[in-house]
CSV table of C-alpha atoms (C1' of nucleotides) in Angstrom, one decimal:
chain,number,residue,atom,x,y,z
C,92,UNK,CA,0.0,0.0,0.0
C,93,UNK,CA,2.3,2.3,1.3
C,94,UNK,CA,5.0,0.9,-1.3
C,95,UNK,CA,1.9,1.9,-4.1
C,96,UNK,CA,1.8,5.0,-3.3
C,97,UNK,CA,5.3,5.9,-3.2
C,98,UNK,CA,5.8,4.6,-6.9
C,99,UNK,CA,2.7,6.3,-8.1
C,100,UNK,CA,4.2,10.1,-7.0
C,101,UNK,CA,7.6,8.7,-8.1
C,102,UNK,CA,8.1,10.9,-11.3
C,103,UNK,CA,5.8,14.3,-10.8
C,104,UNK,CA,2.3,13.4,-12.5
C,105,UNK,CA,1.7,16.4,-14.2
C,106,UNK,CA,-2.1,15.6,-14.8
C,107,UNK,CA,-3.0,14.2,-11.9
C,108,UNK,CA,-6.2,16.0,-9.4
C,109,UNK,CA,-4.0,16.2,-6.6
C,110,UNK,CA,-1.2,17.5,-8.1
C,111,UNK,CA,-3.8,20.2,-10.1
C,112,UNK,CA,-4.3,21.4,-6.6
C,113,UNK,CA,-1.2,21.8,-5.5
C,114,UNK,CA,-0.4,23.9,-8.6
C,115,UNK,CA,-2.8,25.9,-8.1
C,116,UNK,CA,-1.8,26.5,-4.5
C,117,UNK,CA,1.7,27.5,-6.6
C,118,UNK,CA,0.2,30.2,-8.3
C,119,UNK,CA,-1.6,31.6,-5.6
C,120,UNK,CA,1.2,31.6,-3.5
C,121,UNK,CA,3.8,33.2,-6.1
C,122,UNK,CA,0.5,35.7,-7.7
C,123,UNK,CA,0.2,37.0,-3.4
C,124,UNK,CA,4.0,37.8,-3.8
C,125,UNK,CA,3.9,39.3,-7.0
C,126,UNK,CA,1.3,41.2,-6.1
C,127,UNK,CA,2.5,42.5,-3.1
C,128,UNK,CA,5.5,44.3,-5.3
C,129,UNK,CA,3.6,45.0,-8.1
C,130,UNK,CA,-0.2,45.9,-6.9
C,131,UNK,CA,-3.0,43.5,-7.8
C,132,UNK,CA,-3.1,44.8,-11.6
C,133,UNK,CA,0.7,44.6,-11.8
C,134,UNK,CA,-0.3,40.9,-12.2
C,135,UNK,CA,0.5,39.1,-15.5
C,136,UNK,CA,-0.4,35.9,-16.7
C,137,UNK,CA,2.7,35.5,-18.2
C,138,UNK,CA,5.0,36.3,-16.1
C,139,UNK,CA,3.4,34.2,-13.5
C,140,UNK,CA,4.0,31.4,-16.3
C,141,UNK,CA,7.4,32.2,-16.2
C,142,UNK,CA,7.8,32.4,-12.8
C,143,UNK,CA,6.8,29.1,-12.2
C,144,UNK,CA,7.6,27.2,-15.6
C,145,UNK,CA,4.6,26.7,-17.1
C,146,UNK,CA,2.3,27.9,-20.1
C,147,UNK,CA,0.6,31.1,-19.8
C,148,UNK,CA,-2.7,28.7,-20.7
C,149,UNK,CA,-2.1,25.9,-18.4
C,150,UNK,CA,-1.6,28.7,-15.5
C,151,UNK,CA,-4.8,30.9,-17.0
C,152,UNK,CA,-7.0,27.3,-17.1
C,153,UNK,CA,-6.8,27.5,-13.0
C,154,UNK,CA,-8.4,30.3,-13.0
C,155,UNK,CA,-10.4,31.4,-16.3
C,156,UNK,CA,-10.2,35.1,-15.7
C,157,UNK,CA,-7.1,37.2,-14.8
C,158,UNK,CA,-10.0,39.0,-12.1
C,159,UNK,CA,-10.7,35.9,-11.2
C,160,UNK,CA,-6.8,35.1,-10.2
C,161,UNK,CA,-6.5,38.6,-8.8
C,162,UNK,CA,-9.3,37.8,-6.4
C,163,UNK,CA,-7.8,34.5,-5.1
C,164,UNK,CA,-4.6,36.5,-4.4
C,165,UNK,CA,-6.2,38.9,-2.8
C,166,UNK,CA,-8.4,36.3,-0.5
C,167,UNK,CA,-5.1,34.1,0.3
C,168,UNK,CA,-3.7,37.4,1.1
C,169,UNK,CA,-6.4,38.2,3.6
C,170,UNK,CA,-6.2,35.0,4.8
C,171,UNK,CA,-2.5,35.4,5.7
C,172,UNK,CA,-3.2,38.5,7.4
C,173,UNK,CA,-5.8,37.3,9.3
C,174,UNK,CA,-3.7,34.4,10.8
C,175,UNK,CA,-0.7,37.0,11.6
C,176,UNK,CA,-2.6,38.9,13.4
C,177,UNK,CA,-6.1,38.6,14.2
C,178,UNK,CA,-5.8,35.0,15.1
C,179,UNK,CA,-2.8,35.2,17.8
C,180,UNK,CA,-4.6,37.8,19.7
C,181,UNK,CA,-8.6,35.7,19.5
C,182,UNK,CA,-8.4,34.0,22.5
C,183,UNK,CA,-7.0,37.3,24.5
C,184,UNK,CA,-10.0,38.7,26.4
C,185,UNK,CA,-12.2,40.6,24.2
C,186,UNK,CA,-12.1,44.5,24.9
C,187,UNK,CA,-9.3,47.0,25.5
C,188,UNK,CA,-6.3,43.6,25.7
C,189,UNK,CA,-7.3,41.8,23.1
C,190,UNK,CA,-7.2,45.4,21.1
C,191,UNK,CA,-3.9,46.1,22.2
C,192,UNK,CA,-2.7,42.5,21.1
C,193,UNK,CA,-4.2,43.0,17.6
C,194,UNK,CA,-2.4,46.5,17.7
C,195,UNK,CA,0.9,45.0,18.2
C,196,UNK,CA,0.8,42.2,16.2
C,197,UNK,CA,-0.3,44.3,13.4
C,198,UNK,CA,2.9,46.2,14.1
C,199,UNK,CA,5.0,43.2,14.0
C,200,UNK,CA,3.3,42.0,11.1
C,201,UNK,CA,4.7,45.3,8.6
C,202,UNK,CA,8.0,45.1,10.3
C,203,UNK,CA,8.1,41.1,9.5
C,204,UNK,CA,6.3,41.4,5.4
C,205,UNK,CA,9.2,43.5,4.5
C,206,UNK,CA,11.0,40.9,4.4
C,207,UNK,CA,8.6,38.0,2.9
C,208,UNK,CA,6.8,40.2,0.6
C,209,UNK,CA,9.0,43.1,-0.2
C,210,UNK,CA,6.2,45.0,-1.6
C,211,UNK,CA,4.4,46.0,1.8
C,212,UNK,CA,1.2,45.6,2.8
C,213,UNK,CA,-0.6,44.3,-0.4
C,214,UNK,CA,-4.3,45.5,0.8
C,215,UNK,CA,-2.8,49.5,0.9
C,216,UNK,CA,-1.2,48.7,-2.7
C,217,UNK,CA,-4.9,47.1,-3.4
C,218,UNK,CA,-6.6,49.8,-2.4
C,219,UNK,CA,-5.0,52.7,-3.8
C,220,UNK,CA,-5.4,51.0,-7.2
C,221,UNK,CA,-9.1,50.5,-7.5
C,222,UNK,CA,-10.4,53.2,-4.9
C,223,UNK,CA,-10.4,55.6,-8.1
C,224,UNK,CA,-12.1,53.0,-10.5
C,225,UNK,CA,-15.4,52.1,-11.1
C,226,UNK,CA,-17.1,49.1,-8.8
C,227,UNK,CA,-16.1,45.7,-9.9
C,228,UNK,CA,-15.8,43.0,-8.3
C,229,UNK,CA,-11.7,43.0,-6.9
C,230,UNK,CA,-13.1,46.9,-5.7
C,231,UNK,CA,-15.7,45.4,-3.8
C,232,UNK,CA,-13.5,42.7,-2.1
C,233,UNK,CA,-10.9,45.0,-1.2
C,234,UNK,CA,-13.8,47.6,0.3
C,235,UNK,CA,-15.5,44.5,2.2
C,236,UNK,CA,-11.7,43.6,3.6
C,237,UNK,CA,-10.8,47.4,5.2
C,238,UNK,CA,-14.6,46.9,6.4
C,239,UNK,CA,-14.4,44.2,8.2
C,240,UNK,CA,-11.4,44.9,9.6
C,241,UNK,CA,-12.7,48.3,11.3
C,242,UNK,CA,-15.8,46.6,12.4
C,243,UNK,CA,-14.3,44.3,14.2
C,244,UNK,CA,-11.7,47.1,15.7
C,245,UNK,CA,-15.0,49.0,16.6
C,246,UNK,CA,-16.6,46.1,18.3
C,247,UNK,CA,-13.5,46.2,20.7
C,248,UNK,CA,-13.2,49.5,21.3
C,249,UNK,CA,-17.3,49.5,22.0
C,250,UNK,CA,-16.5,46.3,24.6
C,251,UNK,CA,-13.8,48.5,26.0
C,252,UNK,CA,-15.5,51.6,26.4
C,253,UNK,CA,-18.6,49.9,28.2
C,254,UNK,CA,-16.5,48.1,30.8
C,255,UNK,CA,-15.1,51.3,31.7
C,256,UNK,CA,-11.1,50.6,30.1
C,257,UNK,CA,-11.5,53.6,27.7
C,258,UNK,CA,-12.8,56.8,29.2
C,259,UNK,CA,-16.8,57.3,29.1
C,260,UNK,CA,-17.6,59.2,25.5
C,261,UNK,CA,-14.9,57.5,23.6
C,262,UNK,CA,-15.9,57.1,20.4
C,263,UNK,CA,-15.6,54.0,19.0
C,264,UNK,CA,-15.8,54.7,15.1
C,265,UNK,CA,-13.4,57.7,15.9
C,266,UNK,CA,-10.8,55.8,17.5
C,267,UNK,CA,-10.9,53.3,14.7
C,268,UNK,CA,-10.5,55.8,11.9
C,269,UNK,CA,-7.3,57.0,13.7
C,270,UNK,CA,-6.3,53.6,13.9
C,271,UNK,CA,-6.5,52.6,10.8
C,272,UNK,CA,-4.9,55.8,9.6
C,273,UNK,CA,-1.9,55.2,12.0
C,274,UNK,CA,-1.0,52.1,10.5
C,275,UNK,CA,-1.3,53.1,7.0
C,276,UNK,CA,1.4,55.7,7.7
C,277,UNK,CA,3.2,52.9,9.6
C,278,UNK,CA,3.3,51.2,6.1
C,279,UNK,CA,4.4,54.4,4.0
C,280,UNK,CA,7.3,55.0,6.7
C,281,UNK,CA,8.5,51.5,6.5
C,282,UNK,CA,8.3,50.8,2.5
C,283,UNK,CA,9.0,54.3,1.3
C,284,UNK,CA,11.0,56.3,3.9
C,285,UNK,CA,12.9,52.7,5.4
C,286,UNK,CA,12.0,54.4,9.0
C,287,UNK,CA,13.1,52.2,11.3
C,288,UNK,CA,11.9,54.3,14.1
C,289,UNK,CA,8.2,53.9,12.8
C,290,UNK,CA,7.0,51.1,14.7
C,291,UNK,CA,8.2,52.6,18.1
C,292,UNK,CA,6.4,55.9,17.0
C,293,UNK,CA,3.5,53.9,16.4
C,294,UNK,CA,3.6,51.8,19.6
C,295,UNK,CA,4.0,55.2,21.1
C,296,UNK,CA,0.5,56.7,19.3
C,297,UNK,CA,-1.0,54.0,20.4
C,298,UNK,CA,-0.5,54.1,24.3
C,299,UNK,CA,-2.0,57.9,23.5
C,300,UNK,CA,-5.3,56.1,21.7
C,301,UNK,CA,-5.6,53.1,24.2
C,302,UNK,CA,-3.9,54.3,26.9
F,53,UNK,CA,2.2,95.5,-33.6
F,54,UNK,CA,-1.0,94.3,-32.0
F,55,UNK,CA,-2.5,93.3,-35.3
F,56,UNK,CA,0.6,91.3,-36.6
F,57,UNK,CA,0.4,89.8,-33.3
F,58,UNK,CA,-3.3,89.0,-33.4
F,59,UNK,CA,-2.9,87.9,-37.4
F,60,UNK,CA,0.0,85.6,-36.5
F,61,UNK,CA,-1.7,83.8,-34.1
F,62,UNK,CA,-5.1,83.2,-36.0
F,63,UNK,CA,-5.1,80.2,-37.4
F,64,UNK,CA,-3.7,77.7,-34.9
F,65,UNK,CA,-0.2,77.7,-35.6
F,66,UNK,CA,0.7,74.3,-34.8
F,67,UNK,CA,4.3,74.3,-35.3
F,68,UNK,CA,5.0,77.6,-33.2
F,69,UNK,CA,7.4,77.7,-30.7
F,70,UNK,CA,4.8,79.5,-28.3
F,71,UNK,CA,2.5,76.9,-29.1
F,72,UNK,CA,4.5,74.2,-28.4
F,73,UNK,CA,4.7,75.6,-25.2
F,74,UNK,CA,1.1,75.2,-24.6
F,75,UNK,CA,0.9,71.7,-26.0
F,76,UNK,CA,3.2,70.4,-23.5
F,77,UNK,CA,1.5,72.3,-21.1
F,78,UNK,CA,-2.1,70.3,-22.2
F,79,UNK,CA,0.0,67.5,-21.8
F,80,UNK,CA,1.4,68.0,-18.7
F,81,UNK,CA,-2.0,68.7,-17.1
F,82,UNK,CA,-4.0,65.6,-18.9
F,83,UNK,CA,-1.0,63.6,-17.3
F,84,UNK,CA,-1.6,65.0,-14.0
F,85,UNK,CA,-5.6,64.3,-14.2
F,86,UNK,CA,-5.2,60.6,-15.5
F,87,UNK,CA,-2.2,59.6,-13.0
F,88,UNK,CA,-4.6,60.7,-9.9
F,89,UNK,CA,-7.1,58.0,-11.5
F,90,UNK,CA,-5.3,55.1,-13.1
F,91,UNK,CA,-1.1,56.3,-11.2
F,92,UNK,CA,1.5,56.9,-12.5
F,93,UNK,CA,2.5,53.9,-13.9
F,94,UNK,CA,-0.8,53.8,-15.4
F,95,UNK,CA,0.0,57.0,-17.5
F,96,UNK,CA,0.2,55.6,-21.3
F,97,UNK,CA,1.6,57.4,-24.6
F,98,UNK,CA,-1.1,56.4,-26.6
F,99,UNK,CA,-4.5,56.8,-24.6
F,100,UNK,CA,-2.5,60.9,-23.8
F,101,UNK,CA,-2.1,61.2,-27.3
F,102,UNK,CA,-5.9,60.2,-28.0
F,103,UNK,CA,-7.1,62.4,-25.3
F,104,UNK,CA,-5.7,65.5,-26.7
F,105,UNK,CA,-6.6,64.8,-30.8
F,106,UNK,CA,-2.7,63.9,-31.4
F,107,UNK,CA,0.0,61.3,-32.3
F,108,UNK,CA,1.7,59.4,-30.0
F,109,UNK,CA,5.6,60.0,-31.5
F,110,UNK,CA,4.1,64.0,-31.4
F,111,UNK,CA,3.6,63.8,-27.8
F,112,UNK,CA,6.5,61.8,-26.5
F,113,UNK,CA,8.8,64.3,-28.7
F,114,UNK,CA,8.0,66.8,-25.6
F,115,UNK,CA,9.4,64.5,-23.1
F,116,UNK,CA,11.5,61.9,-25.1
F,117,UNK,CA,10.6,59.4,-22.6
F,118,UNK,CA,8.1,58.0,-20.4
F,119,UNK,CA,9.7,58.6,-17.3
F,120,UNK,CA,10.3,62.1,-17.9
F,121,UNK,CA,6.5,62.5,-18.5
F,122,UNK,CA,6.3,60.9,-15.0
F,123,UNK,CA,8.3,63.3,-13.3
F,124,UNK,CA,7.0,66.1,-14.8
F,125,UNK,CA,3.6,65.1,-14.2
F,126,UNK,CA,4.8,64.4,-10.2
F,127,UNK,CA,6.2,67.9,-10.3
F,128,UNK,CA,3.3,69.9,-11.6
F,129,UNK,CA,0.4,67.9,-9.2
F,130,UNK,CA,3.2,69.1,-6.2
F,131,UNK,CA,3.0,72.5,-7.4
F,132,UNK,CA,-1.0,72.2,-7.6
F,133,UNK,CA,-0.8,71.1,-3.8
F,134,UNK,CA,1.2,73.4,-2.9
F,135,UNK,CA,-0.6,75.9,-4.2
F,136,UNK,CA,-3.7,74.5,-2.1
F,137,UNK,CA,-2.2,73.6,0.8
F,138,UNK,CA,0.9,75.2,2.0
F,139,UNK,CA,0.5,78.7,0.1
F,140,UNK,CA,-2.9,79.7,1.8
F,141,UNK,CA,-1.1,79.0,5.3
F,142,UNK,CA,2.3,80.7,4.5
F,143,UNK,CA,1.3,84.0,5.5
F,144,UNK,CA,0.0,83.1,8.9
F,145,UNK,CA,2.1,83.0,12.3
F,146,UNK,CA,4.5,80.3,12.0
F,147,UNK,CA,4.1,78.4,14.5
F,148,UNK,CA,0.7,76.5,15.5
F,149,UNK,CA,-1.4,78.7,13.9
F,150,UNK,CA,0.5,78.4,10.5
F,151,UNK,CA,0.1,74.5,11.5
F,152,UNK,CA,-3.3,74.8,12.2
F,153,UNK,CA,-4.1,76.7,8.6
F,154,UNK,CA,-2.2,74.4,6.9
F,155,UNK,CA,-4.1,71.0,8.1
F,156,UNK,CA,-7.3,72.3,7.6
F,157,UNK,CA,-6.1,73.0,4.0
F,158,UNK,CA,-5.4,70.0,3.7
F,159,UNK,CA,-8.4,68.6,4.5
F,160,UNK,CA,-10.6,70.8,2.2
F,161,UNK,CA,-8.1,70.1,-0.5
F,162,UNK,CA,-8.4,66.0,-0.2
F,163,UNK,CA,-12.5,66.7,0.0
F,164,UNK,CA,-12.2,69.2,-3.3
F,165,UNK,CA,-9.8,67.3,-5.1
F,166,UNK,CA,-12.6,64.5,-5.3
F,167,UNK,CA,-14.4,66.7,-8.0
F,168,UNK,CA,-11.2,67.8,-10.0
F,169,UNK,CA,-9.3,64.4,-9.7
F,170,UNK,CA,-11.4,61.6,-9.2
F,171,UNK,CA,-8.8,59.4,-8.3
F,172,UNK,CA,-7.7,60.6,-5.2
F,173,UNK,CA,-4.1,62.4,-3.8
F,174,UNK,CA,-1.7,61.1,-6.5
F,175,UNK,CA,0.6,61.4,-4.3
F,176,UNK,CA,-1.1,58.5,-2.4
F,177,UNK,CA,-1.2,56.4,-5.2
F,178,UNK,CA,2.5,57.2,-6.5
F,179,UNK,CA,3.8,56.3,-2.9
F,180,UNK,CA,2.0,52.9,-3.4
F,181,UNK,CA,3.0,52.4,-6.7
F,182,UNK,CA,7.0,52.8,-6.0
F,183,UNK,CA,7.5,52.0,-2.9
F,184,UNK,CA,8.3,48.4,-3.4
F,185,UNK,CA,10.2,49.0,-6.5
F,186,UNK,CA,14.2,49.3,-6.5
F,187,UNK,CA,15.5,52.8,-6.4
F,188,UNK,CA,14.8,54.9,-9.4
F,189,UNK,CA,14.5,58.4,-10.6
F,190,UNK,CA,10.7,58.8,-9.7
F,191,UNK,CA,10.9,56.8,-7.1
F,192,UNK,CA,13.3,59.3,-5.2
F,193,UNK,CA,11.1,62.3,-6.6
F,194,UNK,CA,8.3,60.9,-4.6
F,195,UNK,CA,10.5,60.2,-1.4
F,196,UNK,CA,12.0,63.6,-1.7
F,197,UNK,CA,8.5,65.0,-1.7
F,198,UNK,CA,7.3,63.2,1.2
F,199,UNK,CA,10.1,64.1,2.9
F,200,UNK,CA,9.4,67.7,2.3
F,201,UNK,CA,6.4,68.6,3.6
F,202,UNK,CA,7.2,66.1,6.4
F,203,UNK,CA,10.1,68.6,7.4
F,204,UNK,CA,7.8,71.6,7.0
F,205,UNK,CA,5.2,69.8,9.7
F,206,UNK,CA,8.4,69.4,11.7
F,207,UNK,CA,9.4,73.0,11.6
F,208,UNK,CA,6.2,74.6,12.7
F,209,UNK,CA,5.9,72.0,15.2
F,210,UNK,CA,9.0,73.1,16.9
F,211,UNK,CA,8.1,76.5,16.6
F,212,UNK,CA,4.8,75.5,18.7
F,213,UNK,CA,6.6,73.7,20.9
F,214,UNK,CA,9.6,76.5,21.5
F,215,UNK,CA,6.7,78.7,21.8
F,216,UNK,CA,4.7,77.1,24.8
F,217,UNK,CA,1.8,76.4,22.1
F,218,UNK,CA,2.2,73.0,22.5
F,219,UNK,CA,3.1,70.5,25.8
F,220,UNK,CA,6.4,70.7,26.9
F,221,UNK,CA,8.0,67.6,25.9
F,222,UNK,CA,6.2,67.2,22.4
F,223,UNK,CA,8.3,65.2,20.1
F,224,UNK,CA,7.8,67.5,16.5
F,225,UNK,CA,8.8,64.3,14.5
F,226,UNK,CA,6.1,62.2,16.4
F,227,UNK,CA,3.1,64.2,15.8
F,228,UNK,CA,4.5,64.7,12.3
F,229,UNK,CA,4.1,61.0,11.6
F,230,UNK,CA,0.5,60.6,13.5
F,231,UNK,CA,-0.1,63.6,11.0
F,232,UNK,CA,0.6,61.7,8.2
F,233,UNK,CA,-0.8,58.9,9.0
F,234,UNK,CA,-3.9,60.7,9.4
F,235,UNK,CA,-4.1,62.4,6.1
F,236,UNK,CA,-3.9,59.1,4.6
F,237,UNK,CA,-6.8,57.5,6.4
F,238,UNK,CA,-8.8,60.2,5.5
F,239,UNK,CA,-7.5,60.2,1.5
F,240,UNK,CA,-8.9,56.3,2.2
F,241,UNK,CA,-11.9,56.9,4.0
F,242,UNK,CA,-12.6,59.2,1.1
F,243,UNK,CA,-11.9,57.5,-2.0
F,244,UNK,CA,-12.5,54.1,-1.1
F,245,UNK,CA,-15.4,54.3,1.4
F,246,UNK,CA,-16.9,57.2,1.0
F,247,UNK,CA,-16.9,58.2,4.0
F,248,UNK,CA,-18.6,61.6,4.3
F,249,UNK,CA,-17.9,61.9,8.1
F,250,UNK,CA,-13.9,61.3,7.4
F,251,UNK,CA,-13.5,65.2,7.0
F,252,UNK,CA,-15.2,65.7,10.8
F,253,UNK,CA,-13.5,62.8,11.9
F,254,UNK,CA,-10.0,64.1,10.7
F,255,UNK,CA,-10.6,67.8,12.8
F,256,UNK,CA,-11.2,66.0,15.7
F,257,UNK,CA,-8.3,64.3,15.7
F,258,UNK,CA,-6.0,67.2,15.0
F,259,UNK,CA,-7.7,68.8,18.2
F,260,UNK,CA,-6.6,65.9,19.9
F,261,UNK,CA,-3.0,66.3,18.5
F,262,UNK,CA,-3.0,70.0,18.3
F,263,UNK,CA,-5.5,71.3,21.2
O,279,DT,C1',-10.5,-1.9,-21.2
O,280,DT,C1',-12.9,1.7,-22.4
O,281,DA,C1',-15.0,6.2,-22.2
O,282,DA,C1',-15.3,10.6,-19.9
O,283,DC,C1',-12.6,14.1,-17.8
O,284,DT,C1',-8.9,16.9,-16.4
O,285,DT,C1',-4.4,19.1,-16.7
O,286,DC,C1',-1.4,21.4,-19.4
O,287,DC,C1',0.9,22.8,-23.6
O,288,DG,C1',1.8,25.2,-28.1
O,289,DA,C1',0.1,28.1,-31.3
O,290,DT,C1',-2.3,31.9,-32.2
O,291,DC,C1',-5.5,35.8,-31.8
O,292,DG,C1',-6.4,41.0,-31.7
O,293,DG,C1',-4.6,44.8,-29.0
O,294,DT,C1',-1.7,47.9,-26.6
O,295,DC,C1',2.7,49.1,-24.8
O,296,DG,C1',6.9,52.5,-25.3
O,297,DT,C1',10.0,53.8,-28.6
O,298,DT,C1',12.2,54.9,-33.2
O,299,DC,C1',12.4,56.6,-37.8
O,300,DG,C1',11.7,59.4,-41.9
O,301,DC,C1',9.0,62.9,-43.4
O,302,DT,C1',6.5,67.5,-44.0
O,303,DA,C1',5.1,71.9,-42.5
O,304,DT,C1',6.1,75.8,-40.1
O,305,DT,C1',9.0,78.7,-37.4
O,306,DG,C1',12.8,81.8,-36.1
O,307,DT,C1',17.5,83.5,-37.6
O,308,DC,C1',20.8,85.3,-40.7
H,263,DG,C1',15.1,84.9,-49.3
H,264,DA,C1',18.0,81.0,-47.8
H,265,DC,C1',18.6,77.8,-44.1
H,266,DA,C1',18.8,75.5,-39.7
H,267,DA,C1',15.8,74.2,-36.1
H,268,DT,C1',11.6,72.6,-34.4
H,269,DA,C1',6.7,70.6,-34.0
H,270,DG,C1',4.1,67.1,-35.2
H,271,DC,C1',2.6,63.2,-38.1
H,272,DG,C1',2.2,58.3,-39.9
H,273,DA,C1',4.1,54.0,-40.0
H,274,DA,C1',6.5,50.7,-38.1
H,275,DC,C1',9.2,48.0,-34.6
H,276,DG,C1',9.6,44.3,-31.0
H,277,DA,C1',7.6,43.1,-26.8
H,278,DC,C1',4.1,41.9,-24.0
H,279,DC,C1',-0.9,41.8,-22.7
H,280,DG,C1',-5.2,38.6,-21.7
H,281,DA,C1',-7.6,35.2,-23.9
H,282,DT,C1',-9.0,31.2,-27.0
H,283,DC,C1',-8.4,26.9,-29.3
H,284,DG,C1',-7.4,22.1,-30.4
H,285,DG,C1',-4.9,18.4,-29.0
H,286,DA,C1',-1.6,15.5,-26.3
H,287,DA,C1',-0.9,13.3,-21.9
H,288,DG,C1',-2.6,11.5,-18.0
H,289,DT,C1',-6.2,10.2,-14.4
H,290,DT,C1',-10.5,8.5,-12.9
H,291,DA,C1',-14.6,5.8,-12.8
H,292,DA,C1',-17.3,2.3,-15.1
DNA sequence: TTAACTTCCGATCGGTCGTTCGCTATTGTC
DNA sequence: GACAATAGCGAACGACCGATCGGAAGTTAA
């Protein structure tokens, strides 16, 4: 049995179902990298194809659609960001410490992606690039993303503000805008300015927010 | 004199020195309106050269290359904001006041800019587009600019500080990133969202960083 | 073993990209 | 009025774009 099976995945079956999905995994992976350099549009079949030595059809057959590949990147993208950062701070205690765990972790998060995806944050490249364009369905995504990301900042700051760890007439939706802002300029100091004193400014606006 | 002048000039001399002039002008300012929308990088020969009713070797003969057309287009939208932003303010008190003027500038100018360029601050867009890129010509135009106007936040923020208009202790170069940051959450909240409370939203945080 | 399916390739499509070249029409200069 | 300089055009270039097609190679299920 086990003898079988290591004979049939002896010499890389091209066509197989399994293999079809690792493959596609491949160009996910590489089209979340790309991306992150280039922007979401910067994508091209073909040099995708060439990245990962195969035939601009064989790559496109994945997918069907170039939108349709620029969606998976961008949902394997939010995927990894989730799991950076939102998932090591879920079991915290919801409220004003599992905000502040989020917080750093996002901060750790940029500092770490420069050096896995040199490109920085691929949701602030994504966004710049279809905020000016007419609604589609990448736009859409990247819109649902940033808002479900502040929601779920606001729902903390609301937990935090009701158990008395943010002062009385904090508003939530306020602190989250400022929030999101701060790390937005965290991203532009690290990628374009190389700051290296950006995520200690930004641990440092933060204790002013959250106390 | 007047009359030659008004003859000469009758029937759209299209090979004029003076006019030539004033075609790379139209250019210059087309280039400027597209890049806020599609970038920078998104500026192409040949849909410029259909916009204005002319060839595309006619309209790259004013720059030569591409890239030139991209820095001159970067230069003239940084004269544009400066003339909305940091000219209104200059005559004020430097200081907080001066700092004051010019952030509320700024945010009438992201809110206005909406109607003349759709796309959003180019600026915005330009950092996105280059920042992960290796060094190049624009890319250090759009560093240098950034780093610009983040000195000039700087300077009036010592001045305010020096002067006892602002805590004892204020680190210029700190605010001066949170400002940043801000400004970009709001060009966001704008473009993307459409967020009609970002404006608001923005004050009160400057009272929060400015009293 | 056969038939249906899937993966992937090679070739090709119509377009667009930035750039170059040769040319004409017009200008400014002597 | 001759002559260099310039603006702008039209055509063409090589490269790349996303997408489509038919078919070869292989897998899966019957």
């Amino acid at each position: 049995m086990a003898d079988g099976a290591a004979t049939m995945s002896r010499m890389s079956p091209r066509h197989s179902f399994a293999e079809a999905r690792r493959t596609r995994e491949r160009i996910v992976q590489r089209s979340v990298a790309v991306a992150s350099v280039e922007g979401l549009e910067g994508l091209t079949i073909g040099r995708l194809a060439t990245d990962l030595g195969m035939s601009k059809s064989g790559l496109l057959g994945h997918f069907g659609t170039k939108e349709v590949l620029q969606l998976a990147a961008l949902e394997r993208a939010s995927d990894i960001f989730s799991a950076a950062v939102w998932a090591p701070a879920a079991a915290a205690r919801p409220g004003l410490t599992r905000l502040r765990a989020v917080c750093e972790e996002w901060i750790t998060y940029l500092e770490r992606e420069r050096e896995a995806f040199p490109g920085g944050c691929l949701f602030t490249t994504a966004v710049v690039e279809f905020d000016g364009r007419e609604d589609g369905p990448v736009r859409d995504a990247v819109a649902r993303l940033f808002r479900t990301w502040r929601r779920r900042l606001i729902v903390d700051l609301r937990i935090a503000v009701r158990a008395g760890e943010l002062p009385a007439g904090t508003d939530p939706r306020q602190v989250a805008f400022e929030l999101i802002g701060l790390y937005m300029g965290l991203n532009q100091a690290i990628q374009l300015l190389h700051d290296r004193q950006a995520p200690d400014r930004t641990r440092r606006a933060l204790t002013r927010l959250l106390g």
